[in-house]
PDB file of C-alpha atoms in Angstrom:
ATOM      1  CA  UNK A   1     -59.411  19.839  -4.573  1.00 71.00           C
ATOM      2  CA  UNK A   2     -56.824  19.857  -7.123  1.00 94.00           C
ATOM      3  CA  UNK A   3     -53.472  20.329  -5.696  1.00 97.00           C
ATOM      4  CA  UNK A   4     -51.781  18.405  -8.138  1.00 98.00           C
ATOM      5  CA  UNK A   5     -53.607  19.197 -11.821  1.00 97.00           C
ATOM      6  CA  UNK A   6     -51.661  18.486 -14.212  1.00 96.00           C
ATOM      7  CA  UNK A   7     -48.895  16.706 -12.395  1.00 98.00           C
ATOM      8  CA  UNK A   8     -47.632  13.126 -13.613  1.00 98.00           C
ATOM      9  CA  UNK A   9     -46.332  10.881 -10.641  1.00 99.00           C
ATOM     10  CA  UNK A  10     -44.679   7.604 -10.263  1.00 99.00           C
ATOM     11  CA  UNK A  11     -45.328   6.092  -6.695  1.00 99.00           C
ATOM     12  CA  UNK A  12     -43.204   3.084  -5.735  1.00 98.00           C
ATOM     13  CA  UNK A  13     -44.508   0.186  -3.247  1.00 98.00           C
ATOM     14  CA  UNK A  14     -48.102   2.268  -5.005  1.00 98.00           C
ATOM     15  CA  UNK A  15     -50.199  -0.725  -4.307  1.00 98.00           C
ATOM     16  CA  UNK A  16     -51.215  -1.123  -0.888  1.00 97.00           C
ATOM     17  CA  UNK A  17     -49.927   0.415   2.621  1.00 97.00           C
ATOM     18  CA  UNK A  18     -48.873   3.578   2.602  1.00 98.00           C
ATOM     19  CA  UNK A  19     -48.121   3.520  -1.059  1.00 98.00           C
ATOM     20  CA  UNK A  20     -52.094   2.952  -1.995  1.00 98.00           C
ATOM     21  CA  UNK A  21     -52.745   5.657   0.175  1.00 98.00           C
ATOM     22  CA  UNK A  22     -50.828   7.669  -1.297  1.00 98.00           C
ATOM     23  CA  UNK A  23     -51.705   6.936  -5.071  1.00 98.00           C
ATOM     24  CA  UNK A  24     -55.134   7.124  -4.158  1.00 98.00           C
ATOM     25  CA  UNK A  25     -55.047  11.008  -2.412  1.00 98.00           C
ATOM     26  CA  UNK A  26     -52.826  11.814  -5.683  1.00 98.00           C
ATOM     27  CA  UNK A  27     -55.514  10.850  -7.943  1.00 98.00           C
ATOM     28  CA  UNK A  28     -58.265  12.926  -5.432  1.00 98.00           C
ATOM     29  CA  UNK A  29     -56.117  15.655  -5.913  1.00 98.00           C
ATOM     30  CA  UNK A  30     -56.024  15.908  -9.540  1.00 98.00           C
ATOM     31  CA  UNK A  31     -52.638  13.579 -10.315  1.00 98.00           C
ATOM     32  CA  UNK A  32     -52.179  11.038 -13.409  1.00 98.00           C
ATOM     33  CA  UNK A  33     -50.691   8.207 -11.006  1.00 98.00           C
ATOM     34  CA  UNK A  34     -48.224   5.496 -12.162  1.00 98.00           C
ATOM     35  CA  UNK A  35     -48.716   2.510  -9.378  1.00 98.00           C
ATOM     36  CA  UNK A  36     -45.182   0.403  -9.523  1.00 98.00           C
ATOM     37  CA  UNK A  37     -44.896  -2.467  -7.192  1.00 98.00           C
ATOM     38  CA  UNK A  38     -44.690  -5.779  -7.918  1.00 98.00           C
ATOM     39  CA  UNK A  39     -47.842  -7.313  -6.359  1.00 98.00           C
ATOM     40  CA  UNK A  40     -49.426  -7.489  -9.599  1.00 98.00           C
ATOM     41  CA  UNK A  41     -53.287  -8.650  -8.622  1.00 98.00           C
ATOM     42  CA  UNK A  42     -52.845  -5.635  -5.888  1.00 98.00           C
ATOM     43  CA  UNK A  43     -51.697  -3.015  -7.879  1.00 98.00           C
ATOM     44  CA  UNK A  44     -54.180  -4.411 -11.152  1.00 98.00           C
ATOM     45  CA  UNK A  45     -57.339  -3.748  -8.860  1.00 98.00           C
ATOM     46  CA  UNK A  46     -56.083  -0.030  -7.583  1.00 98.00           C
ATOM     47  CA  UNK A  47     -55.886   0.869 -11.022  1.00 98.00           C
ATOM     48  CA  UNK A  48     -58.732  -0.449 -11.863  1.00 98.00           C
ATOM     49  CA  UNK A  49     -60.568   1.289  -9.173  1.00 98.00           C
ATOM     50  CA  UNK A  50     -58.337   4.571 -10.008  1.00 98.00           C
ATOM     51  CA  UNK A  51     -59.393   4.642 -13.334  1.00 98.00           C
ATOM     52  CA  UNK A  52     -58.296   6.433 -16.209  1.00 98.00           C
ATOM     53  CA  UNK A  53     -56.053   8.810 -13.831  1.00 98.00           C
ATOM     54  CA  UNK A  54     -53.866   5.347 -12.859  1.00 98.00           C
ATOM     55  CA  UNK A  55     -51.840   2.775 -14.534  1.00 98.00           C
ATOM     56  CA  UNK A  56     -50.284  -0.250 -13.003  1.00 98.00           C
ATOM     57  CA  UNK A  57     -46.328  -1.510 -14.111  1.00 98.00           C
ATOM     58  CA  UNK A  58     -45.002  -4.125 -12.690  1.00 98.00           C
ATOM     59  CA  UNK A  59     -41.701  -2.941 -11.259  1.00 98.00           C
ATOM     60  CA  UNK A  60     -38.763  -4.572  -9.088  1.00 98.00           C
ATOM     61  CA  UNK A  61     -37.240  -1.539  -7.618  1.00 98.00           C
ATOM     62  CA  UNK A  62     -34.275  -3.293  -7.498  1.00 98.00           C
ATOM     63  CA  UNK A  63     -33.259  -3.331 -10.963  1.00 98.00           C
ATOM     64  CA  UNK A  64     -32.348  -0.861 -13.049  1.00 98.00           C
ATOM     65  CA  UNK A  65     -33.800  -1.914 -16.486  1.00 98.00           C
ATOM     66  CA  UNK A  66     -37.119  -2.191 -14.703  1.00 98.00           C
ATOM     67  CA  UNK A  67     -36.609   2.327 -13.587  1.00 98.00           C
ATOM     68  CA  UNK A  68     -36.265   2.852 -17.121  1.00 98.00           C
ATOM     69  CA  UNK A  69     -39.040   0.484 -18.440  1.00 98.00           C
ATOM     70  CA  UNK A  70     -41.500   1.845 -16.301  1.00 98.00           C
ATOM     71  CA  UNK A  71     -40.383   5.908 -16.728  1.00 98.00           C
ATOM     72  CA  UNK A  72     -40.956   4.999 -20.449  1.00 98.00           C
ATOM     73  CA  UNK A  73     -44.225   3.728 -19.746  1.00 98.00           C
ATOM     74  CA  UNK A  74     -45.150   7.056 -17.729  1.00 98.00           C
ATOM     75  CA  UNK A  75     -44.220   8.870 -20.227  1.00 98.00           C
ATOM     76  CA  UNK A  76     -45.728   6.766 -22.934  1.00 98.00           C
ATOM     77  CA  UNK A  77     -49.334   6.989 -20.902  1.00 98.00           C
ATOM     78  CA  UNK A  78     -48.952  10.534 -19.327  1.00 98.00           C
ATOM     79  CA  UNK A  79     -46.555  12.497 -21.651  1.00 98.00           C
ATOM     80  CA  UNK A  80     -44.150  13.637 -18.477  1.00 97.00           C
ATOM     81  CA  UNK A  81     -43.079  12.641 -14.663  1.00 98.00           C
ATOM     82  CA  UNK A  82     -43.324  15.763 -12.524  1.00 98.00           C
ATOM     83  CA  UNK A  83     -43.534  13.719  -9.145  1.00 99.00           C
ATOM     84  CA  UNK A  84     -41.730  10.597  -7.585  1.00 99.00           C
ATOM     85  CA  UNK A  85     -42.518   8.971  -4.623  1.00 99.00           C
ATOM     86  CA  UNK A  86     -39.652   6.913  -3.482  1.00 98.00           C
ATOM     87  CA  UNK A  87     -42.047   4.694  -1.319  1.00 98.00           C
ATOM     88  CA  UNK A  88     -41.637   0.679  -1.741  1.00 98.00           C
ATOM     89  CA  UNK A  89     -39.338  -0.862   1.033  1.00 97.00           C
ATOM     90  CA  UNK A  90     -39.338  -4.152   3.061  1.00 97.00           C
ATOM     91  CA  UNK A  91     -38.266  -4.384   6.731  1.00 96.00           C
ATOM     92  CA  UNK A  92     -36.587  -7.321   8.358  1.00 96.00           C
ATOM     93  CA  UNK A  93     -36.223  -8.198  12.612  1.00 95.00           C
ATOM     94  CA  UNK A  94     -33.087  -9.901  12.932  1.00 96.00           C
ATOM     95  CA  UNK A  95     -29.709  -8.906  15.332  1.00 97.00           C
ATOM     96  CA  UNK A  96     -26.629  -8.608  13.754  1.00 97.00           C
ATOM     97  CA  UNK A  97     -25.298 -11.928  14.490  1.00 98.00           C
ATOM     98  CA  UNK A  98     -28.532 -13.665  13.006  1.00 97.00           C
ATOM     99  CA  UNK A  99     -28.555 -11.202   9.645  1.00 98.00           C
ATOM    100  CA  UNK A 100     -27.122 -13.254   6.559  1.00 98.00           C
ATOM    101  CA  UNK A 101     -25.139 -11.168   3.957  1.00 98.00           C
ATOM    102  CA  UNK A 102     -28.241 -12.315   1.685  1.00 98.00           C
ATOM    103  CA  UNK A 103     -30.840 -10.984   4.227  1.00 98.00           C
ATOM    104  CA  UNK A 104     -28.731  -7.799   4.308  1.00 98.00           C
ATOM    105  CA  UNK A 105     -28.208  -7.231   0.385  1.00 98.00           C
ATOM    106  CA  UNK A 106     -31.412  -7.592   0.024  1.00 98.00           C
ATOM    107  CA  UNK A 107     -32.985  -4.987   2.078  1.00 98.00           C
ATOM    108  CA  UNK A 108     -30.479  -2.647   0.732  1.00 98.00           C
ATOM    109  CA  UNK A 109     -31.057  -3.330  -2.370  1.00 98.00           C
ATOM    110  CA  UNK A 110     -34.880  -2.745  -2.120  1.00 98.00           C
ATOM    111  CA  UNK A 111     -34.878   0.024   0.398  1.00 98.00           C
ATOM    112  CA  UNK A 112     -31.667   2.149  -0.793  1.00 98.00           C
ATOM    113  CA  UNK A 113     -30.426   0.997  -4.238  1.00 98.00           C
ATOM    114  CA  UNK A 114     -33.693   0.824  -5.164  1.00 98.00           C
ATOM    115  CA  UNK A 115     -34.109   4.736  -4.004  1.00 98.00           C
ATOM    116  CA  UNK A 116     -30.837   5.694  -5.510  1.00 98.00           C
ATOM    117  CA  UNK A 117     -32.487   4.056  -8.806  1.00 98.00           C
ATOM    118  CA  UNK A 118     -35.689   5.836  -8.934  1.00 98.00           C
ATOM    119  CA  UNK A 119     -33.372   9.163  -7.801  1.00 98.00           C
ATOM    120  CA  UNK A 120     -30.852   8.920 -10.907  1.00 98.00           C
ATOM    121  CA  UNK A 121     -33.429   7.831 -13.434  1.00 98.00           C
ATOM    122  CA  UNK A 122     -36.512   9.879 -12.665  1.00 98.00           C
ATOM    123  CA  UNK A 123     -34.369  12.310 -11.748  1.00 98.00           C
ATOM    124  CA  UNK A 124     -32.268  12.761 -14.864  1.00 98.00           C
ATOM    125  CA  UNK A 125     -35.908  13.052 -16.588  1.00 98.00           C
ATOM    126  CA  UNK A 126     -37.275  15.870 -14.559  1.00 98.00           C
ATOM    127  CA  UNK A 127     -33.742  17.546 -14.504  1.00 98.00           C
ATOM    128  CA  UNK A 128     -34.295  17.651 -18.583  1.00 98.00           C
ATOM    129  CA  UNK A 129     -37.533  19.610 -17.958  1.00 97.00           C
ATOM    130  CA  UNK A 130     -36.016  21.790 -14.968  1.00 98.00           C
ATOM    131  CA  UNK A 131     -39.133  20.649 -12.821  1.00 98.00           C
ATOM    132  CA  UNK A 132     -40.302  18.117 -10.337  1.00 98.00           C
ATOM    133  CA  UNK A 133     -40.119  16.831  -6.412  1.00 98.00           C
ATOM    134  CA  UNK A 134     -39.236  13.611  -5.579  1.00 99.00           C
ATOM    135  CA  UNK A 135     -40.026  12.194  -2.045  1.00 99.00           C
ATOM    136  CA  UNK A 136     -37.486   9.664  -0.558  1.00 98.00           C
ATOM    137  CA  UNK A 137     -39.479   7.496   2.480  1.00 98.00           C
ATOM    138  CA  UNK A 138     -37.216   6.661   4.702  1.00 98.00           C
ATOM    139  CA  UNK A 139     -38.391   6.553   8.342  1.00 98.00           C
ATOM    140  CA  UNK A 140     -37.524   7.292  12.001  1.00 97.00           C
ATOM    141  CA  UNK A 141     -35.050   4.014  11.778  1.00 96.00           C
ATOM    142  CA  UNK A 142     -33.315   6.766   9.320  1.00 97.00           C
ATOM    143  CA  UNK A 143     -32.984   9.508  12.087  1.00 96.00           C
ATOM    144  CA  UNK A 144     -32.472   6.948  15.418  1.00 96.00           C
ATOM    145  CA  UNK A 145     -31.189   3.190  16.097  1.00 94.00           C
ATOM    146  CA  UNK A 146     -33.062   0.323  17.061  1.00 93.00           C
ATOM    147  CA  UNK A 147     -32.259  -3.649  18.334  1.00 95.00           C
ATOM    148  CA  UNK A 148     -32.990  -6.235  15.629  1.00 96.00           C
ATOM    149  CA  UNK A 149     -32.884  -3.767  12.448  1.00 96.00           C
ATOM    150  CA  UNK A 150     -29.678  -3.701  11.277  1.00 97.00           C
ATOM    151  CA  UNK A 151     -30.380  -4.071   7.776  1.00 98.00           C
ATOM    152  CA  UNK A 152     -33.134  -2.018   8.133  1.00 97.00           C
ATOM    153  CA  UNK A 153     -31.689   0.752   9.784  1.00 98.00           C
ATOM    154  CA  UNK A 154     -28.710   0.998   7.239  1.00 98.00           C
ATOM    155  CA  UNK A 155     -31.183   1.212   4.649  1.00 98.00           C
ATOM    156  CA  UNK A 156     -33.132   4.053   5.914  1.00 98.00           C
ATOM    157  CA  UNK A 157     -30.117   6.147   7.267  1.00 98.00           C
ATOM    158  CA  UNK A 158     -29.063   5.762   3.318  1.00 98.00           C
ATOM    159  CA  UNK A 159     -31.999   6.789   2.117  1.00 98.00           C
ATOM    160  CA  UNK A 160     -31.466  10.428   4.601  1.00 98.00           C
ATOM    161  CA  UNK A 161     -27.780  10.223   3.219  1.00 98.00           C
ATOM    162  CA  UNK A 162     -28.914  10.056  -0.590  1.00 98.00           C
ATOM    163  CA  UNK A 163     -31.937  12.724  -0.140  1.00 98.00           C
ATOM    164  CA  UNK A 164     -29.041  15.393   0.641  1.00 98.00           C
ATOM    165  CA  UNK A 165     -26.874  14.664  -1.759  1.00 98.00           C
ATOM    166  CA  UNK A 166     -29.235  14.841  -4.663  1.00 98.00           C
ATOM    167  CA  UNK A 167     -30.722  17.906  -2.821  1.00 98.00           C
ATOM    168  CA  UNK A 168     -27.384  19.613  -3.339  1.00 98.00           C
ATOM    169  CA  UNK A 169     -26.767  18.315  -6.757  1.00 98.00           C
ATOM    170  CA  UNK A 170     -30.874  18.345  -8.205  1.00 98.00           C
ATOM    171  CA  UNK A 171     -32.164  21.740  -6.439  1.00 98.00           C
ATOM    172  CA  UNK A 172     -30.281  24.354  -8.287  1.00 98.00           C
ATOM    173  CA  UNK A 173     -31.249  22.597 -11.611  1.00 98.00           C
ATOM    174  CA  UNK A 174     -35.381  22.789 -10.809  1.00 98.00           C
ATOM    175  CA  UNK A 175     -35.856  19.755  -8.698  1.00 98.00           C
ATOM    176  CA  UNK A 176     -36.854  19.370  -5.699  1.00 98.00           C
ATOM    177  CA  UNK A 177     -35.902  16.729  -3.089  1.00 99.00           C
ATOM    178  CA  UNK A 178     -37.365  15.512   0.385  1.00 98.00           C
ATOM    179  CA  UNK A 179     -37.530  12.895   2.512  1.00 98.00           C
ATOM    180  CA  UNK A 180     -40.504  11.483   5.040  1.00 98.00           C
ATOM    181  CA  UNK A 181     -39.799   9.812   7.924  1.00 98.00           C
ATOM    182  CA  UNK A 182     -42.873   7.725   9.331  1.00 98.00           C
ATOM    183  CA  UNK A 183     -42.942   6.290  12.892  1.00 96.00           C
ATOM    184  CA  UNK A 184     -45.587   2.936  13.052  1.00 94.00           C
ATOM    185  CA  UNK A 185     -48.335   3.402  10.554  1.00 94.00           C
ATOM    186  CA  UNK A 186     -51.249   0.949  10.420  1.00 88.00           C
ATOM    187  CA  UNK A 187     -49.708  -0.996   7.115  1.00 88.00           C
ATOM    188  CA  UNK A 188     -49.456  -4.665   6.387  1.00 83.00           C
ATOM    189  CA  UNK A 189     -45.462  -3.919   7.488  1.00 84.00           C
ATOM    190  CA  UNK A 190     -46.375  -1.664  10.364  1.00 80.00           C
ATOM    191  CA  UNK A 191     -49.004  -4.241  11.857  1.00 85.00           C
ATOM    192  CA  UNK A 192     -48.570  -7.537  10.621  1.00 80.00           C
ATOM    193  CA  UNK A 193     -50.629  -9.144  12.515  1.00 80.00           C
ATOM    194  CA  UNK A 194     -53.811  -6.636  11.529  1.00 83.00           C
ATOM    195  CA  UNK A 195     -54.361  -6.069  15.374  1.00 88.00           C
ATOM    196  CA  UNK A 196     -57.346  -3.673  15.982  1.00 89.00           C
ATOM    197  CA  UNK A 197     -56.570  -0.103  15.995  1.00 87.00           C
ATOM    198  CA  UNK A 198     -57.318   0.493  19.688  1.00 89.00           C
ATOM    199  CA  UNK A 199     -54.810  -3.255  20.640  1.00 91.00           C
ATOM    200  CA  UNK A 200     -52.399  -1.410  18.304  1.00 89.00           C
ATOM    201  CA  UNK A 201     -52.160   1.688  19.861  1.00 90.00           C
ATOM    202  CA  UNK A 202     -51.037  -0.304  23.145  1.00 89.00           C
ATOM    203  CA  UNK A 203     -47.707  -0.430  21.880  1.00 88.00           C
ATOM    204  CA  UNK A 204     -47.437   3.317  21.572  1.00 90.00           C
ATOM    205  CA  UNK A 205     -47.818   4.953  25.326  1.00 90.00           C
ATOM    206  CA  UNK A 206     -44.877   5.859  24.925  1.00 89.00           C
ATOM    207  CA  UNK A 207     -45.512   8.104  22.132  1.00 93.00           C
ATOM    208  CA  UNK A 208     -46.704  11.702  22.546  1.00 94.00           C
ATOM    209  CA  UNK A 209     -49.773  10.807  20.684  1.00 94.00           C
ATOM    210  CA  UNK A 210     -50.012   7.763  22.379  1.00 93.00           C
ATOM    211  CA  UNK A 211     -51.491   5.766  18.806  1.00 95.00           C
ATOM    212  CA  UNK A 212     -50.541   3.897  16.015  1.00 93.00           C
ATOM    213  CA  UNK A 213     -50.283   6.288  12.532  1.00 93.00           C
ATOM    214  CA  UNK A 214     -52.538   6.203   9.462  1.00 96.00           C
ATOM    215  CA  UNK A 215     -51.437   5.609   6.487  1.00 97.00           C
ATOM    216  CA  UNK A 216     -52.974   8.654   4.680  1.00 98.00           C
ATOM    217  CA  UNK A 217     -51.374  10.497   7.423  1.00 98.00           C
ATOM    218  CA  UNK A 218     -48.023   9.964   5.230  1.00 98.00           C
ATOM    219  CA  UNK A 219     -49.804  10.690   1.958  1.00 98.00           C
ATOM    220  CA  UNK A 220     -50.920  14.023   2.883  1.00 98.00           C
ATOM    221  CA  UNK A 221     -47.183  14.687   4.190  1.00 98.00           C
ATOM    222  CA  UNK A 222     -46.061  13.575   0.309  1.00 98.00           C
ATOM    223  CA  UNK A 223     -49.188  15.598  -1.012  1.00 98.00           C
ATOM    224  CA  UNK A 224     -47.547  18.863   0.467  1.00 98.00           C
ATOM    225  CA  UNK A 225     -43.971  17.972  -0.670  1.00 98.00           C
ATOM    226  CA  UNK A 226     -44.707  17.018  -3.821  1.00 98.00           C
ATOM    227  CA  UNK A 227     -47.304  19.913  -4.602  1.00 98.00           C
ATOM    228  CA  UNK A 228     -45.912  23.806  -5.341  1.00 97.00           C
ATOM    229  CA  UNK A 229     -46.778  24.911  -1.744  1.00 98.00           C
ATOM    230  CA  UNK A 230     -43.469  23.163  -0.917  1.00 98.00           C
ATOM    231  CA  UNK A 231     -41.547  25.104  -3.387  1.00 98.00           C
ATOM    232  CA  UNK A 232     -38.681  26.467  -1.086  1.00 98.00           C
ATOM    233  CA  UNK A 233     -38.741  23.081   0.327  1.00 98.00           C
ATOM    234  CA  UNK A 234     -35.640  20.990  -0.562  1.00 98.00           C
ATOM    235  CA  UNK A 235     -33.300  18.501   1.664  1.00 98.00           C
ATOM    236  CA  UNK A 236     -36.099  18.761   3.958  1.00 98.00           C
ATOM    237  CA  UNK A 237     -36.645  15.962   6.343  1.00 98.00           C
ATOM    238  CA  UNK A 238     -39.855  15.615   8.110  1.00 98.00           C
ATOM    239  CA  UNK A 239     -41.093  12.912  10.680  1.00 98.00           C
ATOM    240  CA  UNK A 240     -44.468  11.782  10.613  1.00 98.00           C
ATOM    241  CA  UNK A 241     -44.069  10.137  14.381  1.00 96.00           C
ATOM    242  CA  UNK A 242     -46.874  10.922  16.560  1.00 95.00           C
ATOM    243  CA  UNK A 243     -43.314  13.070  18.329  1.00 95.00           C
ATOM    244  CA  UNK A 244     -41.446   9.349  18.656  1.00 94.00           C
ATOM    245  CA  UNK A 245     -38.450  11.224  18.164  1.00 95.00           C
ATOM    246  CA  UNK A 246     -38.998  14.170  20.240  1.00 94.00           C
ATOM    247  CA  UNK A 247     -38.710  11.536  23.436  1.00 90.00           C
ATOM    248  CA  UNK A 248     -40.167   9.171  25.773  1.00 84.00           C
ATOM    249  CA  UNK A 249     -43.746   9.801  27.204  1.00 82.00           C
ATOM    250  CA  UNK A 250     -43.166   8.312  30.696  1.00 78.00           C
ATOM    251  CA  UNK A 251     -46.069   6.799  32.472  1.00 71.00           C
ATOM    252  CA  UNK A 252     -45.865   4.818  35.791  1.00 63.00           C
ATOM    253  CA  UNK A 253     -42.798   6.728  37.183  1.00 60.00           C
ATOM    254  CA  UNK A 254     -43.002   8.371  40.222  1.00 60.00           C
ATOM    255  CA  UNK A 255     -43.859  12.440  39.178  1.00 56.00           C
ATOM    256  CA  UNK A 256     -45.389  11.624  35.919  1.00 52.00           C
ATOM    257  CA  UNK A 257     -48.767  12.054  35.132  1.00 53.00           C
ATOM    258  CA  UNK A 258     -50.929   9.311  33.826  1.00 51.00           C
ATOM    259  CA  UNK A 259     -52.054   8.382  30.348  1.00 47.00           C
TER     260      UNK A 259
END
């Protein structure tokens, strides 16, 4: 298939997780791929493996010199940016008492400023050429609260925040802009401890779907939003949960059926 021929796209986070996934479906479907993230050997063998279709930047989201560097080197390799995929993040489990302004500025400044980056620069590029789709990930955390994630949570409610803003301000002027929001997803973040899928999906009865998420289950959601069958698509915001945020799936309470 070749939803995406012809289509340049930068993919933060690109290397592994979610973010592999998602460069490598791009590339299946037809996409020159730019893989930015910062774990070097990581992102060096994807490419590799990509081939011709992928190149590897080193890039601290975090920074704005390094959005510029690496939109010149898209352009440089690929001529163009049609597609961003606001991807790389970091999450962090501490209350609010225990959360350090350091441990705080820093997931902010990966999760949202780095976001806001990719959103002004990129942006600003694809508004020249009155064309592209850029997909913010934020998560459920971004649509819900939860103990231990302040930082976290600020971040990704942000990232919601930002997505309609340059919705409003980037739609009329030929781009496009979205937002994911994933639930757990088997990812070195999502299961740290690389439990097997079925010990995983323990922790998720009380999902609908009762399992742990994929991560090409998020690609193919950024696949659709960044290709032109989402073309009336814009300040969309769509939860790839297994229904976590539709509600609880009880089990054990008196009335409810079993698993």
């Amino acid at each position: 298939m070749a939803r995406l021929r012809n289509k340049v796209a930068i993919i933060t986070g690109g290397a592994r997780g979610m973010g592999g996934a998602t460069s490598r479906l791009f590339v299946a479907e037809g996409a020159k791929v730019v893989i930015a993230d910062v774990l070097d050997d990581e992102g060096g063998k994807l490419a590799a493996e990509l081939g011709d279709s992928a190149l590897f930047v080193h890039h601290d989201v975090s920074q704005e010199g390094s959005w510029h560097a690496v939109l010149e080197k898209a352009i440089a390799k690929f001529g163009g940016v049609d597609i961003l995929v606001n991807n790389a993040g970091v999450l962090l489990f501490k209350s609010i008492a225990d959360t350090t302004l350091a441990d705080f500025e820093r997931v902010v400044d990966i999760n949202l400023v780095g976001t806001f980056l990719g959103v002004k620069t990129v942006g600003a590029h694809m508004i020249t050429r009155r064309h592209g789709s850029i997909v913010n990930i934020s998560s459920v955390d971004g649509m819900k609260g939860a103990n231990s994630l302040c930082a976290y949570n600020a971040s990704k409610w942000g990232i919601r925040g930002l997505t309609r803003a340059a919705a409003m301000e980037y739609g009329h002027k030929g781009v496009r802009v979205n937002s994911v929001h994933p639930g757990g997803i088997d990812t070195a973040m999502g299961n740290p401890f690389a439990e097997a899928r079925a010990e995983a999906n323990k922790r998720y009865t009380m999902v609908p779907l009762q399992r742990i998420g994929e991560p090409s289950e998020v690609a193919y959601t950024s696949l659709f939003l960044a290709s032109d069958e989402a073309s009336y698509l814009c300040g969309a915001e769509i939860a790839v949960d297994g229904g976590m945020l539709t509600g609880q799936y009880y089990v054990g309470f008196p009335g409810a059926p079993g698993v």
